[in-house]
Tab-separated table of C-alpha atoms in Angstrom:
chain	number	residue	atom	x	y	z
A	1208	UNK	CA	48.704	26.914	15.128
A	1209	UNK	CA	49.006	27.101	19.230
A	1210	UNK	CA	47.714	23.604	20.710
A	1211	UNK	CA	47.234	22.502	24.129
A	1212	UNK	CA	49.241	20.317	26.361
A	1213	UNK	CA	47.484	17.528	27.818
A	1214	UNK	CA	49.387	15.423	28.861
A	1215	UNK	CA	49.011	15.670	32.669
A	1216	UNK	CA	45.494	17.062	32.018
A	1217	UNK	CA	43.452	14.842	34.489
A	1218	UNK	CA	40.113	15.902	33.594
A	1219	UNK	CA	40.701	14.736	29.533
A	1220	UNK	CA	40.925	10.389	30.147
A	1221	UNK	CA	40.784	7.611	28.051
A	1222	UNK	CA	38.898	8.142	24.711
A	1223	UNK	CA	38.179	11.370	24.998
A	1224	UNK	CA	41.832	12.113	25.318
A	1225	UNK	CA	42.949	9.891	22.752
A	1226	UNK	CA	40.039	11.409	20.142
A	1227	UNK	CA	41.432	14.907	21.087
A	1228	UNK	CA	44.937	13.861	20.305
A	1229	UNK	CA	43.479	12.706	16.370
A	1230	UNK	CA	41.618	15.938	16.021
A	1231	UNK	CA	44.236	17.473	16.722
A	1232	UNK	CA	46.394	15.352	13.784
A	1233	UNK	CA	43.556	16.075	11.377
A	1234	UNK	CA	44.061	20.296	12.135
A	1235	UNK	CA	47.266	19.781	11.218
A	1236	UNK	CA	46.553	17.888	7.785
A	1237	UNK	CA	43.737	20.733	7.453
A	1238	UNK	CA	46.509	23.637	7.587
A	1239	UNK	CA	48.542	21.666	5.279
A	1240	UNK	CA	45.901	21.541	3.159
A	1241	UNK	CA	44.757	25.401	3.220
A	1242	UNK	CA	48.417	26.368	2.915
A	1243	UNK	CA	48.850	24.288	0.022
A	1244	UNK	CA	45.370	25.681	-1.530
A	1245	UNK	CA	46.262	29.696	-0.634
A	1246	UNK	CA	44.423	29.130	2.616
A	1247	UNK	CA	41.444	27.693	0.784
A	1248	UNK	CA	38.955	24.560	2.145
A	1249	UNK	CA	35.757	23.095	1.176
A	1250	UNK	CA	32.659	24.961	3.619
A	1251	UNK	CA	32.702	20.924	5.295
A	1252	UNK	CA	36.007	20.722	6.284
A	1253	UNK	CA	36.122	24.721	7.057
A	1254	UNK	CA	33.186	23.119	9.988
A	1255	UNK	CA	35.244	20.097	10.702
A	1256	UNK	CA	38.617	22.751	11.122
A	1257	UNK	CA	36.511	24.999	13.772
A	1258	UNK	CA	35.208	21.988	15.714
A	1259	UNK	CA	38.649	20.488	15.769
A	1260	UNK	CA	39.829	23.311	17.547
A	1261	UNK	CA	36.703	23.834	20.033
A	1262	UNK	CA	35.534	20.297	20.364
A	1263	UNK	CA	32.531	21.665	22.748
A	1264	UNK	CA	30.949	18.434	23.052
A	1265	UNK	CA	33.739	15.955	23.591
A	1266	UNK	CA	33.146	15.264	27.041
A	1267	UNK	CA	29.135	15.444	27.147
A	1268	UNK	CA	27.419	11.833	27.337
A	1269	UNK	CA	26.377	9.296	24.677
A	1270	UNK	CA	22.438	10.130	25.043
A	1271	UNK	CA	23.209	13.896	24.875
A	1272	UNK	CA	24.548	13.475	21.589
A	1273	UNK	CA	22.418	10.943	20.440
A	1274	UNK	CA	19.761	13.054	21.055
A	1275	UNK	CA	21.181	16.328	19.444
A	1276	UNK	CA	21.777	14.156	16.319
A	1277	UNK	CA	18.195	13.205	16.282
A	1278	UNK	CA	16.850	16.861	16.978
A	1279	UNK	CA	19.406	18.004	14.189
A	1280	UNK	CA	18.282	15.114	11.874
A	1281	UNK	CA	14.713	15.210	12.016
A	1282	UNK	CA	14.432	18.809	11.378
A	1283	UNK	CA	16.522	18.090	7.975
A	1284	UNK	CA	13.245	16.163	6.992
A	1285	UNK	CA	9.847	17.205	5.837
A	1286	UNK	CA	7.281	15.510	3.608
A	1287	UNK	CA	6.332	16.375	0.141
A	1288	UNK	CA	2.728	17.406	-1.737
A	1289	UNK	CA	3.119	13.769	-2.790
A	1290	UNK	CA	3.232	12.766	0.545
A	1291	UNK	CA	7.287	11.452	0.274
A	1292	UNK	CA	9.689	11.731	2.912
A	1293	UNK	CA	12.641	14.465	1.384
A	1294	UNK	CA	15.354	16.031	2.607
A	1295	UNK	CA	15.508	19.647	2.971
A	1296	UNK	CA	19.017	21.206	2.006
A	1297	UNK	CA	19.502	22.572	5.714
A	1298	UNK	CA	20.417	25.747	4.455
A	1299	UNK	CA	18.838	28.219	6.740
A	1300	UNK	CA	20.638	30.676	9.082
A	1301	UNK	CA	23.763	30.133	7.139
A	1302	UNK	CA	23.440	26.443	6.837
A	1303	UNK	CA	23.339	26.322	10.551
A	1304	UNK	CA	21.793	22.875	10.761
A	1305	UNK	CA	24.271	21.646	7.876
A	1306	UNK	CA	27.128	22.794	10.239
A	1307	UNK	CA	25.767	21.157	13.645
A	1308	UNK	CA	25.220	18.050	11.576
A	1309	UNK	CA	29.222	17.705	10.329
A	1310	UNK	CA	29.655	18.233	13.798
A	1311	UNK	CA	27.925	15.255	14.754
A	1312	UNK	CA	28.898	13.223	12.718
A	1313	UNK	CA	32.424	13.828	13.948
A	1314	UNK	CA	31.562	12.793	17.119
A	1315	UNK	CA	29.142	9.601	16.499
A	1316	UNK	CA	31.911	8.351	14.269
A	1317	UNK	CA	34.404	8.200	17.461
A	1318	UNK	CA	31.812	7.023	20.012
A	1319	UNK	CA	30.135	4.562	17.734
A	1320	UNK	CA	26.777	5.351	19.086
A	1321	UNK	CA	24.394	5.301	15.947
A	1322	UNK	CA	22.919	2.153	15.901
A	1323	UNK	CA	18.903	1.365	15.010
A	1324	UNK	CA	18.178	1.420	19.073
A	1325	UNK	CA	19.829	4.822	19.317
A	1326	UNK	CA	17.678	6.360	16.041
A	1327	UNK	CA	14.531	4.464	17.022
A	1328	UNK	CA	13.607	8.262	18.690
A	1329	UNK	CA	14.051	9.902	15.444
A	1330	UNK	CA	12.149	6.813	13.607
A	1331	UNK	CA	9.322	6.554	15.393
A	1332	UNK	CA	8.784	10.331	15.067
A	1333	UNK	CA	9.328	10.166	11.067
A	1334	UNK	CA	6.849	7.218	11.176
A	1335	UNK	CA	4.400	8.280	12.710
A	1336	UNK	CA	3.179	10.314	10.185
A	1337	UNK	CA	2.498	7.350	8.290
A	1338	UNK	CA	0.635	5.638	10.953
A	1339	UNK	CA	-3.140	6.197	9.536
A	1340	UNK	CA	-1.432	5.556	5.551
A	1341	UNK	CA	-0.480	9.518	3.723
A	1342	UNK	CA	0.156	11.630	5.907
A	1343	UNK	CA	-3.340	13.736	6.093
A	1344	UNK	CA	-1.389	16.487	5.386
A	1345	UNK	CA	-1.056	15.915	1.871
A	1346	UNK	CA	-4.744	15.844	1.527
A	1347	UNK	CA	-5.572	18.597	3.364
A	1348	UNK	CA	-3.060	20.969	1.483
A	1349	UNK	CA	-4.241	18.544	-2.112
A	1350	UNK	CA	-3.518	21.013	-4.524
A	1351	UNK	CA	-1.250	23.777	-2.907
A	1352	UNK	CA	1.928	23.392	-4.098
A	1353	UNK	CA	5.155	24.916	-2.660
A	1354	UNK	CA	5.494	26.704	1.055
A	1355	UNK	CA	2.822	29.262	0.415
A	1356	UNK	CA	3.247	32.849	0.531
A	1357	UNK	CA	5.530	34.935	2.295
A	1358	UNK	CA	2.470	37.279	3.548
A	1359	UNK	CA	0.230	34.300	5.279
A	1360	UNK	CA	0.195	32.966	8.345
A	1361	UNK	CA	-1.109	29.054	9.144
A	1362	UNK	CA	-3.306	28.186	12.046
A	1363	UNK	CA	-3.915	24.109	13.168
A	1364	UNK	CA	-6.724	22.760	14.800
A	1365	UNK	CA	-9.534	20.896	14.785
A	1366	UNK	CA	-12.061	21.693	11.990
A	1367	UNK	CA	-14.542	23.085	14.317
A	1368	UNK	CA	-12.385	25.296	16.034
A	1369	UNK	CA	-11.041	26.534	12.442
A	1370	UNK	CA	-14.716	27.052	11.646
A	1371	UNK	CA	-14.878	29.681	14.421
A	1372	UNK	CA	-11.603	31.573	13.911
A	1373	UNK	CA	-12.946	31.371	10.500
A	1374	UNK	CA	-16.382	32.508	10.654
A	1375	UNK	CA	-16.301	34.572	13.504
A	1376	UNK	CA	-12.532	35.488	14.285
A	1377	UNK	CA	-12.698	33.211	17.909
A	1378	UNK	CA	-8.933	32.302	19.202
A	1379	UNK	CA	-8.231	31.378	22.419
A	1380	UNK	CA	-5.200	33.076	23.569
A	1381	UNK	CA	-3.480	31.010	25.899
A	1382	UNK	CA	-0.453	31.123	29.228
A	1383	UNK	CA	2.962	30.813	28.286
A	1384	UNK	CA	2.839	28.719	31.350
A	1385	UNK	CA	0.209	26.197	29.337
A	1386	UNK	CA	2.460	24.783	27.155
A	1387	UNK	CA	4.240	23.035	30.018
A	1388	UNK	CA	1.709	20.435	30.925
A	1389	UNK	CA	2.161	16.886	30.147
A	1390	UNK	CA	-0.813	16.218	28.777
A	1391	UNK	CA	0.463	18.153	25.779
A	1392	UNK	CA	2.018	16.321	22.596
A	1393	UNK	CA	5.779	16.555	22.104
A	1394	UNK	CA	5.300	19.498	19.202
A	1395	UNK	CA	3.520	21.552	21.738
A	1396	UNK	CA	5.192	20.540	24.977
A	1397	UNK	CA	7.598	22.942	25.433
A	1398	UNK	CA	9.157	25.152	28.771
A	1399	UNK	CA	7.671	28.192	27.262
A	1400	UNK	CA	9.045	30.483	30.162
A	1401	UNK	CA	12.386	28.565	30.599
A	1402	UNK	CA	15.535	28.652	28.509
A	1403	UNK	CA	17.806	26.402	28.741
A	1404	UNK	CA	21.540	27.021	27.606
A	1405	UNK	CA	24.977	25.685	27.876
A	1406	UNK	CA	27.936	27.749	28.047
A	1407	UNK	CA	31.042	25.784	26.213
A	1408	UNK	CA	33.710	25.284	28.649
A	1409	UNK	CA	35.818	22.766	26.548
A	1410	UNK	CA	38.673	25.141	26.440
A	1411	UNK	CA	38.585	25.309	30.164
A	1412	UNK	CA	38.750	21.926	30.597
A	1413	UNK	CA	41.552	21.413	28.244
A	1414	UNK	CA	43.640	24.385	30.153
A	1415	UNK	CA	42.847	22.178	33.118
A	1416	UNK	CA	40.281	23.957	34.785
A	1417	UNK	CA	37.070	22.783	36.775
A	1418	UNK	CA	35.008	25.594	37.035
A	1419	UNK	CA	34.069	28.783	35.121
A	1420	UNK	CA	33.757	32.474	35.789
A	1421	UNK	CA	30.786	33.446	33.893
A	1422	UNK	CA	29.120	37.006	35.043
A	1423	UNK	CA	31.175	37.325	38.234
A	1424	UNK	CA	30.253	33.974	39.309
A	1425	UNK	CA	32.472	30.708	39.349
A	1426	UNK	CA	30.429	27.545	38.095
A	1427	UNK	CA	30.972	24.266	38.071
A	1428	UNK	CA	32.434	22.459	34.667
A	1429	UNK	CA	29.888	19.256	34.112
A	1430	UNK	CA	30.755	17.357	30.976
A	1431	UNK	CA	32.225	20.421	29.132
A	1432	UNK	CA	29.514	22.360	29.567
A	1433	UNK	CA	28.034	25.003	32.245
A	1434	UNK	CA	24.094	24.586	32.341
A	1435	UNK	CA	22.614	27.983	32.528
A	1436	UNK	CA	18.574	28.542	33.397
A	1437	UNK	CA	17.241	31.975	31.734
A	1438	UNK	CA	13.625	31.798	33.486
A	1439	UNK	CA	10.962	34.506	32.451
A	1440	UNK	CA	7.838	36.094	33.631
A	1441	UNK	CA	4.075	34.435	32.277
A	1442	UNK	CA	2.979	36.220	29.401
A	1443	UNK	CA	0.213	35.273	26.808
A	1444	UNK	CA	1.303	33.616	23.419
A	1445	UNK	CA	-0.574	33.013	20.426
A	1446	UNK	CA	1.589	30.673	17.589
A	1447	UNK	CA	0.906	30.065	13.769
A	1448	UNK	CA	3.290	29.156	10.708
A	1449	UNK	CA	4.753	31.280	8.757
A	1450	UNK	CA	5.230	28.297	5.747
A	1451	UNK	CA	2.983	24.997	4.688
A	1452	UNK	CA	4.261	22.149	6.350
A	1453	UNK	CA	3.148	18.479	6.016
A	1454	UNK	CA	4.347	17.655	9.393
A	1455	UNK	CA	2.646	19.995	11.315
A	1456	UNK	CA	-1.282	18.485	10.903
A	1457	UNK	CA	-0.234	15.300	12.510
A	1458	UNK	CA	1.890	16.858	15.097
A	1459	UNK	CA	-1.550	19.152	16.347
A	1460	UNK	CA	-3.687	16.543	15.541
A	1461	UNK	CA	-5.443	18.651	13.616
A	1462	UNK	CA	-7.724	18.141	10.345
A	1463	UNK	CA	-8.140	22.259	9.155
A	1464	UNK	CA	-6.042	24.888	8.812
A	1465	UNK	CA	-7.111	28.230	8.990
A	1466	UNK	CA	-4.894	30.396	5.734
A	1467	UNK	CA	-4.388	33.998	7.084
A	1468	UNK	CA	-3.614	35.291	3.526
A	1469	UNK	CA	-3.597	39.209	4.785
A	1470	UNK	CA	-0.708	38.876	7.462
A	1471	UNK	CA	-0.164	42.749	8.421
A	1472	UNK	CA	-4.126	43.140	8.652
A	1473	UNK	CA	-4.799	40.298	10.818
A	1474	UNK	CA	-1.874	40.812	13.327
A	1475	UNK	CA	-3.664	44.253	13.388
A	1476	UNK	CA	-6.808	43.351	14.198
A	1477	UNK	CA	-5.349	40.767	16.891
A	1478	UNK	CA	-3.033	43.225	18.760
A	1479	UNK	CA	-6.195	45.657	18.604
A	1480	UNK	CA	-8.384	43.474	20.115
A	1481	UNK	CA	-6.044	41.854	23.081
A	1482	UNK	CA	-5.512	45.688	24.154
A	1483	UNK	CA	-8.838	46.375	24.895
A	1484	UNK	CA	-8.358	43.424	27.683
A	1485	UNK	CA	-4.920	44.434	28.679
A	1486	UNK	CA	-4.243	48.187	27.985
A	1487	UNK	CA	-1.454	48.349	29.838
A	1488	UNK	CA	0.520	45.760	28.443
A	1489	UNK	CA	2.508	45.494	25.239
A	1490	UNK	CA	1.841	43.545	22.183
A	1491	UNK	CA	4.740	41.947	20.173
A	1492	UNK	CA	4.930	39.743	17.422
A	1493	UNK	CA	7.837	37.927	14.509
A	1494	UNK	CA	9.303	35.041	13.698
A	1495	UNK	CA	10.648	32.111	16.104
A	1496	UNK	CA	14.240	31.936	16.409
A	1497	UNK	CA	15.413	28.415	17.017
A	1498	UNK	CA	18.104	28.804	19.101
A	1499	UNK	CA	21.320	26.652	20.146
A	1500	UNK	CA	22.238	25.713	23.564
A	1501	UNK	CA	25.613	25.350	23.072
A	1502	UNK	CA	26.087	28.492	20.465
A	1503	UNK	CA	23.166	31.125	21.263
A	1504	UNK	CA	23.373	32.725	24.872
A	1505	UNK	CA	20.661	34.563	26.587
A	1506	UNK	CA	21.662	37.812	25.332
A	1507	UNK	CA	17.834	39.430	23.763
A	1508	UNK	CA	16.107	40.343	26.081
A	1509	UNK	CA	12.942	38.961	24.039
A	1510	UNK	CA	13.484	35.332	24.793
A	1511	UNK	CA	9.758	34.798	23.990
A	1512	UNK	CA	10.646	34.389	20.580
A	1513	UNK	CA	13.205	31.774	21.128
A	1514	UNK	CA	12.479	28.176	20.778
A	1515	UNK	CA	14.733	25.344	21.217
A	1516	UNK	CA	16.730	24.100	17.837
A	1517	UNK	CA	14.673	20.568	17.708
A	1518	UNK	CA	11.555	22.506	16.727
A	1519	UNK	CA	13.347	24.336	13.771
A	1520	UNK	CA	11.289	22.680	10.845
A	1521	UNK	CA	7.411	24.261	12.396
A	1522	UNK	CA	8.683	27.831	11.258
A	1523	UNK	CA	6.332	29.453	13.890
A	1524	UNK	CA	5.273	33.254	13.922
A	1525	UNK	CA	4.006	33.904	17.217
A	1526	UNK	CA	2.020	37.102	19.014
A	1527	UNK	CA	2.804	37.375	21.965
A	1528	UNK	CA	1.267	39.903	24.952
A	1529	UNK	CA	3.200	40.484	28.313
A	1530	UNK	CA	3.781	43.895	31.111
A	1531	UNK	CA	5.430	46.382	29.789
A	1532	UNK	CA	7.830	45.993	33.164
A	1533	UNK	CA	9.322	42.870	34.538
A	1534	UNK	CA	8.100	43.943	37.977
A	1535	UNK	CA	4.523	44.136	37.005
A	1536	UNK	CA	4.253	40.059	35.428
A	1537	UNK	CA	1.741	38.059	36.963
A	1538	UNK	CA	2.785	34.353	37.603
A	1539	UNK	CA	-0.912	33.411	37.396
A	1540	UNK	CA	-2.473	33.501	34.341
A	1541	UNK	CA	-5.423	32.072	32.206
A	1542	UNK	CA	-6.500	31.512	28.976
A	1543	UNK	CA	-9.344	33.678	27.394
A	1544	UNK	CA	-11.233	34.058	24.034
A	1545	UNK	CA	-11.043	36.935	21.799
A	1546	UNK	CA	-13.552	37.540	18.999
A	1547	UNK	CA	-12.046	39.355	15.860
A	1548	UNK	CA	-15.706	39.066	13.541
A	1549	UNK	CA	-15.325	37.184	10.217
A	1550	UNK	CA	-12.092	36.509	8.395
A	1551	UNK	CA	-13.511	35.645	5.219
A	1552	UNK	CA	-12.119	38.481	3.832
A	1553	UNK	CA	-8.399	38.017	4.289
A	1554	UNK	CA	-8.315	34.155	5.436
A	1555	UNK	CA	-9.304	30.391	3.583
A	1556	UNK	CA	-10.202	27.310	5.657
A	1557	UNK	CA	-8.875	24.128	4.625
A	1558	UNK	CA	-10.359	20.955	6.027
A	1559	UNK	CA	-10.476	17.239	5.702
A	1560	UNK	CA	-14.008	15.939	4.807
A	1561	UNK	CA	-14.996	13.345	6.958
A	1562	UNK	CA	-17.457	11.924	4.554
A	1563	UNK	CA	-14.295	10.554	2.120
């Protein structure tokens, strides 16, 4: 195993140095241990090894981890059809959650950061679905048991906006460039034409290096990190779930759900009808992919599906409509309705009844 020399390094001080100095100790107890187990580890300390020997966040401040702990932790949460805080096993995209959290861990344990000030983020978001008593999720989806099925597609609102899209197939199809005002709720509020990314530049650091050469261009080194900005053109969005969540009512402030139970004939029907407004353009649509900062870079050139890691647990599907060439977006947009006709025959509406 080839380590590093720091010594002399003058950008590597005090506890930072002295933490990189122990993980480096505990890679060499882990290589003892795989040679001793035919190169064998447990899947944690396999994550522990790797982040040993790229410590990416070792220099980044105390809030910036606090707060990827919190985004990490909360999404490791959801509530139950019996209206129960549980933890989810973090499992998806190869336990990539599980993973960030070891991570973590490693590094609150050195700092000695989590305290109840530094979680009261992550509690106050956990509690306020509790705010009104159960969560009205659990009566709205009374009954339903499990995520759903793989073929439907959830829509939040109010119920007399689900009345419409029920009824008469109304959606308001809405600027990516919306979702950025502050009048929004944190669920919603969300640089939906920015991406925000940081390239990992420990190693650089540790070599002794200030700066970066990243696409022919030298950067600047801040906190271990180089900040990159992948900004895109306005395009129109339109978002729904892909799975039930008990989260997700309270987070819209919503009291209906609208059950698209015929997936492939609605988004039909919905790229059909934004066409006819913008024939020219081109209609897209598939999962979110919650993407890492630190470990995703802007490499697809569809970063409308991409959506920062802290909103992992909404499981969003999303439509969106944009030019067919960068040159031809249109910074100024606005939102319009589009009437599909009746839904009844592949959709259910879900509501809370005000009278109980």
């Amino acid at each position: 195993m080839q380590t590093i020399n720091i010594e002399d390094n003058v950008l590597l001080k005090g506890n930072a140095k002295r933490t990189y100095d122990w993980f480096i100790q505990r890679l060499q107890e882990l290589d003892s241990e795989k040679a001793s187990k035919n190169g064998m580890l447990a899947r944690h300390d396999w994550w522990r090894y790797n982040y040993y020997k790229q410590p990416y966040l070792l220099l980044e401040d105390n809030e910036t981890i606090i707060e990827r702990f919190t985004d990490v932790f909360t999404n490791g949460l959801e509530i139950s059809h019996e209206g129960k805080i549980s933890v989810t096993p973090m499992v998806q995209n190869d336990q990539r959650l599980a993973q960030l959290f070891t991570e973590l861990i490693e590094e609150t344990n050195w700092r000695g950061v989590l305290n109840q000030d530094s979680m009261s983020i992550a509690r106050e978001q956990i509690q306020s679905y509790f705010e009104n008593g159960t969560p009205i999720a659990v009566q709205l989806f009374e009954g339903v048991e499990g995520d759903g099925n793989n073929n439907w597609l959830l829509k939040f609102s109010k119920k007399k906006y689900v009345q419409e899209m029920f009824t008469h197939g109304r959606f308001r199809i809405s600027p990516a460039s919306e979702y950025a005002k502050g009048s929004h709720i944190r669920a919603i509020k969300d640089l939906e034409t920015v991406r925000n990314y940081r390239l990992k530049a420990i190693n650089e650091i540790l070599k002794g290096n200030d700066s970066f050469e990243f696409q022919g261009e030298k950067s600047h080194i801040e906190n271990g990190v180089v900040p990159i900005e992948f900004v895109m053109g306005n395009y129109f969005l339109f978002c729904t779930c892909k799975e039930i969540s008990r989260r997700m009512p309270t987070d819209f402030e919503s009291d209906a759900v609208l059950i698209i139970k015929d997936k492939k004939e609605f988004i039909a029907r919905l790229e059909a009808e934004l066409l006819i407004s913008y024939p020219d353009w081109e209609f897209l649509e598939g999962d979110v992919y919650y993407y890492d900062p630190y470990h995703d870079l802007p490499t697809d050139r569809n970063q409308e599906f991409y959506k920062h890691l802290s909103y992992t647990y909404q499981k969003e599907h999303r439509c969106i409509l944009r030019p067919k060439k960068p040159e031809d977006y249109i910074e100024h947009l606005e939102p319009f309705f589009i009437q599909l006709g009746s839904l009844s025959d592949i959709s259910e509406m879900l509501y809370i009844d005000s009278k109980n």
